[in-house]
Short mmCIF file of C-alpha atoms in Angstrom, two decimals:
data_model
loop_
_atom_site.label_atom_id
_atom_site.label_comp_id
_atom_site.label_asym_id
_atom_site.label_seq_id
_atom_site.Cartn_x
_atom_site.Cartn_y
_atom_site.Cartn_z
CA MET A 1 7.61 62.27 -64.70
CA LEU A 2 8.30 64.69 -67.52
CA GLN A 3 11.00 62.27 -68.60
CA ILE A 4 8.33 59.65 -69.30
CA LEU A 5 6.22 61.96 -71.47
CA ALA A 6 9.25 63.29 -73.34
CA SER A 7 10.41 59.80 -74.23
CA ARG A 8 9.83 58.48 -77.72
CA GLY A 9 10.80 54.95 -76.76
CA ASP A 10 8.94 51.92 -77.99
CA LEU A 11 7.78 50.69 -74.56
CA VAL A 12 7.23 52.39 -71.20
CA LEU A 13 6.58 49.71 -68.58
CA LEU A 14 4.33 50.67 -65.64
CA ARG A 15 4.84 48.07 -62.91
CA ASP A 16 2.34 47.95 -60.05
CA SER A 17 1.41 45.46 -57.34
CA VAL A 18 -1.41 44.53 -55.00
CA GLU A 19 -0.27 47.16 -52.49
CA TRP A 20 -0.14 50.03 -55.01
CA GLU A 21 -2.28 49.99 -58.15
CA GLY A 22 -0.98 51.65 -61.31
CA ARG A 23 -4.12 52.22 -63.38
CA SER A 24 -4.59 55.67 -61.86
CA LEU A 25 -1.06 56.65 -62.92
CA LEU A 26 -1.72 55.23 -66.39
CA LYS A 27 -4.83 57.39 -66.74
CA ALA A 28 -2.92 60.42 -65.44
CA LEU A 29 -0.22 59.94 -68.08
CA ILE A 30 -2.88 59.50 -70.76
CA ARG A 31 -4.44 62.77 -69.69
CA GLU A 32 -1.08 64.58 -69.96
CA VAL A 33 -0.47 63.14 -73.43
CA ALA A 34 -3.98 64.07 -74.62
CA LEU A 35 -3.59 67.65 -73.36
CA LYS A 36 -0.49 67.98 -75.55
CA GLY A 37 -2.61 67.21 -78.60
CA GLU A 38 -1.37 63.69 -79.26
CA GLN A 39 -3.76 60.94 -80.22
CA VAL A 40 -4.17 58.11 -77.74
CA GLN A 41 -5.21 54.56 -78.55
CA VAL A 42 -6.36 52.54 -75.54
CA LEU A 43 -6.55 48.75 -75.46
CA GLY A 44 -8.82 47.97 -72.50
CA CYS A 45 -8.82 44.40 -71.25
CA GLU A 46 -9.42 44.35 -67.50
CA VAL A 47 -12.17 46.96 -67.02
CA SER A 48 -15.02 48.20 -69.16
CA GLU A 49 -14.80 51.34 -71.24
CA GLU A 50 -17.18 53.19 -68.93
CA VAL A 51 -15.05 52.43 -65.89
CA PHE A 52 -11.83 53.43 -67.66
CA ARG A 53 -13.20 56.75 -68.91
CA GLU A 54 -14.71 57.61 -65.52
CA GLY A 55 -13.02 60.62 -63.93
CA LEU A 56 -11.36 61.89 -67.11
CA ASP A 57 -12.52 65.25 -68.43
CA SER A 58 -14.42 65.59 -71.69
CA ASP A 59 -11.44 66.97 -73.64
CA THR A 60 -9.34 63.93 -72.71
CA ASN A 61 -12.13 61.47 -73.48
CA SER A 62 -12.68 63.04 -76.86
CA ARG A 63 -9.07 62.32 -77.85
CA LEU A 64 -9.20 58.66 -76.78
CA VAL A 65 -9.83 55.88 -79.26
CA TYR A 66 -10.91 52.95 -77.12
CA HIS A 67 -10.53 49.33 -78.24
CA ASP A 68 -12.71 47.21 -75.98
CA VAL A 69 -11.46 43.69 -75.27
CA PHE A 70 -13.25 43.46 -71.94
CA ARG A 71 -16.60 42.52 -73.53
CA ASP A 72 -15.03 40.23 -76.16
CA PRO A 73 -11.92 38.66 -74.55
CA GLN A 74 -11.53 35.96 -77.21
CA GLY A 75 -11.95 38.31 -80.17
CA TRP A 76 -14.88 36.40 -81.60
CA THR A 77 -16.48 39.49 -83.15
CA GLY A 78 -13.67 40.19 -85.60
CA ASN A 79 -11.80 36.91 -85.22
CA TRP A 80 -8.72 38.87 -84.21
CA GLY A 81 -7.54 37.32 -80.97
CA PRO A 82 -5.87 39.36 -78.21
CA LEU A 83 -2.61 40.01 -80.08
CA GLY A 84 -4.44 40.62 -83.34
CA ILE A 85 -6.40 43.43 -81.73
CA LEU A 86 -3.14 44.84 -80.32
CA ARG A 87 -1.61 44.93 -83.80
CA ALA A 88 -4.75 46.44 -85.31
CA CYS A 89 -4.90 49.38 -82.87
CA LEU A 90 -2.62 51.55 -85.02
CA ARG A 91 -4.19 50.80 -88.38
CA GLY A 92 -6.81 53.51 -88.09
CA ALA A 93 -4.62 56.02 -86.27
CA GLU A 94 -3.93 59.42 -87.75
CA PRO A 95 -0.41 60.31 -88.94
CA GLY A 96 1.86 61.76 -86.30
CA PRO A 97 3.01 60.82 -82.80
CA CYS A 98 0.75 58.24 -81.21
CA THR A 99 0.53 56.71 -77.73
CA LEU A 100 -0.87 53.21 -77.27
CA ALA A 101 -1.99 52.49 -73.68
CA VAL A 102 -2.39 48.80 -72.84
CA ASP A 103 -4.49 47.90 -69.79
CA SER A 104 -2.94 45.51 -69.19
CA LEU A 105 0.06 43.50 -70.38
CA SER A 106 -0.63 41.02 -67.58
CA TRP A 107 -3.98 40.17 -69.14
CA LEU A 108 -2.32 39.60 -72.52
CA LEU A 109 0.32 37.37 -70.91
CA LEU A 110 -2.46 35.18 -69.51
CA HIS A 111 -4.04 34.78 -72.96
CA ALA A 112 -1.00 34.63 -75.26
CA PRO A 113 2.56 33.23 -75.14
CA CYS A 114 5.19 35.58 -73.75
CA SER A 115 7.37 35.26 -76.84
CA ALA A 116 4.48 36.20 -79.15
CA LEU A 117 3.62 39.24 -77.02
CA CYS A 118 7.25 40.43 -77.00
CA GLN A 119 7.45 40.07 -80.79
CA THR A 120 4.22 42.04 -81.22
CA LEU A 121 5.41 44.85 -78.94
CA ARG A 122 8.70 44.98 -80.76
CA ALA A 123 6.95 45.20 -84.11
CA LEU A 124 4.72 48.09 -82.97
CA GLY A 125 7.71 50.40 -82.75
CA HIS A 126 8.79 49.52 -86.27
CA ASP A 127 5.39 49.49 -87.95
CA ASN A 128 5.82 51.18 -91.31
CA SER A 129 2.06 51.34 -91.83
CA HIS A 130 1.81 54.15 -89.28
CA PRO A 131 3.72 57.32 -90.18
CA GLY A 132 4.99 58.56 -86.84
CA ARG A 133 6.67 57.46 -83.68
CA VAL A 134 4.71 55.16 -81.40
CA ARG A 135 4.95 55.11 -77.63
CA VAL A 136 3.45 52.13 -75.77
CA LEU A 137 2.36 52.59 -72.16
CA GLY A 138 1.97 49.07 -70.80
CA LEU A 139 0.56 48.35 -67.34
CA LEU A 140 2.07 45.23 -65.77
CA HIS A 141 1.10 43.58 -62.48
CA GLU A 142 4.54 42.38 -61.45
CA ASP A 143 3.41 40.15 -58.56
CA VAL A 144 1.33 37.99 -60.93
CA HIS A 145 4.15 36.70 -63.13
CA GLY A 146 7.40 34.85 -62.63
CA PRO A 147 10.91 36.13 -63.32
CA GLY A 148 10.89 34.86 -66.92
CA PRO A 149 8.09 37.05 -68.35
CA LEU A 150 9.18 40.00 -66.22
CA GLY A 151 12.73 39.77 -67.51
CA ALA A 152 11.59 39.47 -71.11
CA LEU A 153 9.39 42.58 -70.94
CA ARG A 154 12.04 44.53 -69.03
CA SER A 155 14.53 43.80 -71.80
CA LEU A 156 12.19 45.49 -74.30
CA ALA A 157 11.35 48.54 -72.17
CA GLN A 158 13.16 51.83 -72.67
CA ILE A 159 11.73 53.16 -69.38
CA GLU A 160 10.51 51.28 -66.32
CA VAL A 161 8.22 52.90 -63.78
CA THR A 162 7.62 51.10 -60.49
CA VAL A 163 4.61 52.40 -58.59
CA GLY A 164 4.88 52.47 -54.80
CA GLY A 165 4.10 54.73 -51.90
CA ASN A 166 5.14 56.06 -48.52
CA LEU A 167 3.72 58.46 -45.93
CA GLY A 168 0.38 58.51 -47.74
CA PHE A 169 1.82 59.66 -51.08
CA THR A 170 2.37 57.77 -54.33
CA THR A 171 5.90 57.28 -55.59
CA ALA A 172 7.12 56.46 -59.08
CA GLN A 173 10.61 55.04 -59.33
CA VAL A 174 11.71 55.70 -62.91
CA PHE A 175 14.55 53.61 -64.32
CA HIS A 176 15.95 54.49 -67.73
CA PRO A 177 18.49 51.86 -68.85
CA LYS A 178 21.12 52.96 -71.34
CA PRO A 179 23.25 50.15 -72.76
CA ARG A 180 26.22 52.37 -73.68
CA HIS A 181 25.89 54.93 -70.90
CA ARG A 182 25.15 55.07 -67.21
CA SER A 183 21.55 54.24 -66.38
CA ILE A 184 19.33 56.97 -64.93
CA GLU A 185 17.15 56.31 -61.88
CA GLN A 186 14.87 58.91 -60.29
CA THR A 187 12.05 58.86 -57.75
CA TYR A 188 9.01 61.15 -58.00
CA TRP A 189 6.62 61.91 -55.13
CA PHE A 190 3.15 62.95 -56.19
CA SER A 191 -0.56 62.80 -55.55
CA ILE A 192 -3.21 61.90 -58.12
CA LEU A 193 -6.11 64.33 -57.94
CA PRO A 194 -9.74 63.32 -58.65
CA ASN A 195 -9.46 64.61 -62.25
CA PHE A 196 -6.29 62.49 -62.70
CA SER A 197 -3.95 65.43 -62.77
CA LEU A 198 -0.58 65.04 -61.02
CA GLU A 199 0.51 67.14 -58.07
CA PHE A 200 4.22 66.71 -57.37
CA HIS A 201 5.85 67.03 -53.95
CA LYS A 202 9.35 67.58 -52.73
CA GLU A 203 10.84 64.74 -50.74
CA THR A 204 12.03 67.11 -48.00
CA LEU A 205 8.44 68.14 -47.29
CA LEU A 206 7.36 64.52 -46.79
CA GLU A 207 9.63 63.79 -43.84
CA PRO A 208 7.72 63.41 -40.55
CA ARG A 209 7.92 66.54 -38.44
CA PRO A 210 9.11 66.25 -34.84
CA HIS A 211 6.44 66.40 -32.16
CA ARG A 212 6.42 69.75 -30.38
CA GLY A 213 3.97 68.96 -27.63
CA PRO A 214 4.52 69.63 -23.94
CA GLN A 215 7.65 67.96 -22.67
CA SER A 216 7.11 65.22 -20.12
CA PRO A 217 9.14 65.41 -16.88
CA THR A 218 12.34 63.43 -16.85
CA VAL A 219 11.93 60.11 -15.10
CA ASP A 220 14.86 58.51 -13.27
CA ALA A 221 14.96 54.94 -14.51
CA MET A 222 17.14 53.89 -11.56
CA ALA A 223 14.92 55.25 -8.83
CA ASP A 224 13.03 52.03 -8.01
CA LEU A 225 15.88 49.54 -8.37
CA THR A 226 16.46 47.02 -5.56
CA PHE A 227 20.24 47.40 -5.82
CA ASN A 228 22.61 50.35 -5.92
CA VAL A 229 24.37 51.07 -9.20
CA HIS A 230 26.32 54.06 -7.87
CA LEU A 231 29.48 53.88 -5.71
CA SER A 232 30.30 56.11 -2.81
CA LYS A 233 33.72 57.72 -2.42
CA LYS A 234 34.86 55.08 0.08
CA GLU A 235 33.69 52.26 -2.20
CA ARG A 236 35.53 53.73 -5.18
CA GLU A 237 38.75 53.99 -3.16
CA ALA A 238 38.41 50.35 -2.06
CA ARG A 239 37.85 49.32 -5.66
CA ASP A 240 40.93 51.19 -6.85
CA THR A 241 43.20 49.62 -4.18
CA LEU A 242 41.94 46.09 -4.79
CA ALA A 243 44.62 43.76 -6.15
CA LEU A 244 43.41 41.91 -9.21
CA PRO A 245 43.83 38.12 -9.19
CA PHE A 246 45.91 38.04 -12.38
CA HIS A 247 48.57 40.40 -10.97
CA PHE A 248 51.67 38.51 -9.80
CA SER A 249 53.21 39.16 -6.39
CA SER A 250 56.98 39.27 -5.87
CA GLU A 251 57.02 35.66 -4.60
CA LYS A 252 55.23 34.42 -7.73
CA GLN A 253 57.58 36.36 -9.96
CA GLN A 254 60.65 34.88 -8.24
CA SER A 255 59.30 31.35 -8.61
CA LEU A 256 58.77 31.87 -12.32
CA LEU A 257 62.17 33.51 -12.83
CA HIS A 258 64.01 30.75 -10.94
CA PRO A 259 62.29 27.46 -11.78
CA ALA A 260 65.26 25.40 -10.49
CA LEU A 261 64.67 26.54 -6.92
CA ALA A 262 60.97 25.94 -7.17
CA SER A 263 61.36 22.40 -8.55
CA SER A 264 63.22 21.10 -5.46
CA THR A 265 60.44 21.85 -3.04
CA SER A 266 56.76 22.52 -3.61
CA GLN A 267 55.39 25.79 -2.27
CA ILE A 268 51.93 27.24 -1.98
CA PHE A 269 51.52 30.99 -2.05
CA TYR A 270 48.35 32.34 -0.53
CA GLU A 271 47.38 35.99 -0.55
CA PRO A 272 44.41 36.55 1.73
CA ASP A 273 41.75 39.03 0.68
CA ALA A 274 40.51 41.79 2.95
CA ASP A 275 37.35 39.84 3.86
CA ASP A 276 39.04 36.45 4.43
CA TYR A 277 38.82 35.01 7.97
CA LEU A 278 41.18 32.22 9.03
CA ASP A 279 40.60 30.41 12.32
CA GLN A 280 43.88 28.86 13.46
CA GLU A 281 42.13 26.43 15.85
CA ASP A 282 39.67 25.12 13.25
CA PRO A 283 41.01 25.73 9.69
CA ASP A 284 38.11 23.75 8.17
CA ASP A 285 35.39 25.69 9.90
CA ASP A 286 34.18 27.14 6.59
CA LEU A 287 33.44 23.64 5.18
CA ASP A 288 30.44 23.13 7.55
CA ILE A 289 31.40 19.55 8.34
#
């Protein structure tokens, strides 16, 4: 997570979903940036200013400059429009490093064309009117949009953060694409405390521990079977001495080696099994006629 805060890229994309919301992580990153002394501009679209500031300490709230779009979604007050307000966020910012948190890019995509939003985000990183590097933290609900808008925003992002979770903890999968070098991908395990501070965990400590309760007695799964799966010594010896049906006897081998003799007269070779019973007086007794 320190990699996100150390980045001076134009766009850091925070991707969440219905299963795992990302606004809490956005507020936690804003808190970390504010504690470092940087100014933070917040463009709030989905929730009110009171709801967004709730839970943040007074020092963090004092460093936030909030631009409320929630109460005026069409920008009728200043006749700005959604993207106009986004461009105007940095006009009153102080010189120096600045972080612009957008809550959320999904809301802007529903009110403005994707191409116009991408052009505006691209221009924010090259805005000469603001002396200082600008970092944009953009929250994106990835299960709301199709592959087209997602691919367009991902192409602009210097860092992608996918919010997830497992075993009751929140995970952040950080992907840092580098066009000329090997991309970097890391996974952070953490918990977000009530004051929106981050508590990191090691992955080895999150593995489920084996149960050390009293051991149950071993149960023989073959105890109540209606048939016997074990062989006695006599049965094993009978099995070993049994001639398999695909083994040729000496008579069969001679007939195959000398086909000329076998073609003159037809012969039938019968090898009785140990359990066969042949009644000479009534050979067809087994047919039950």
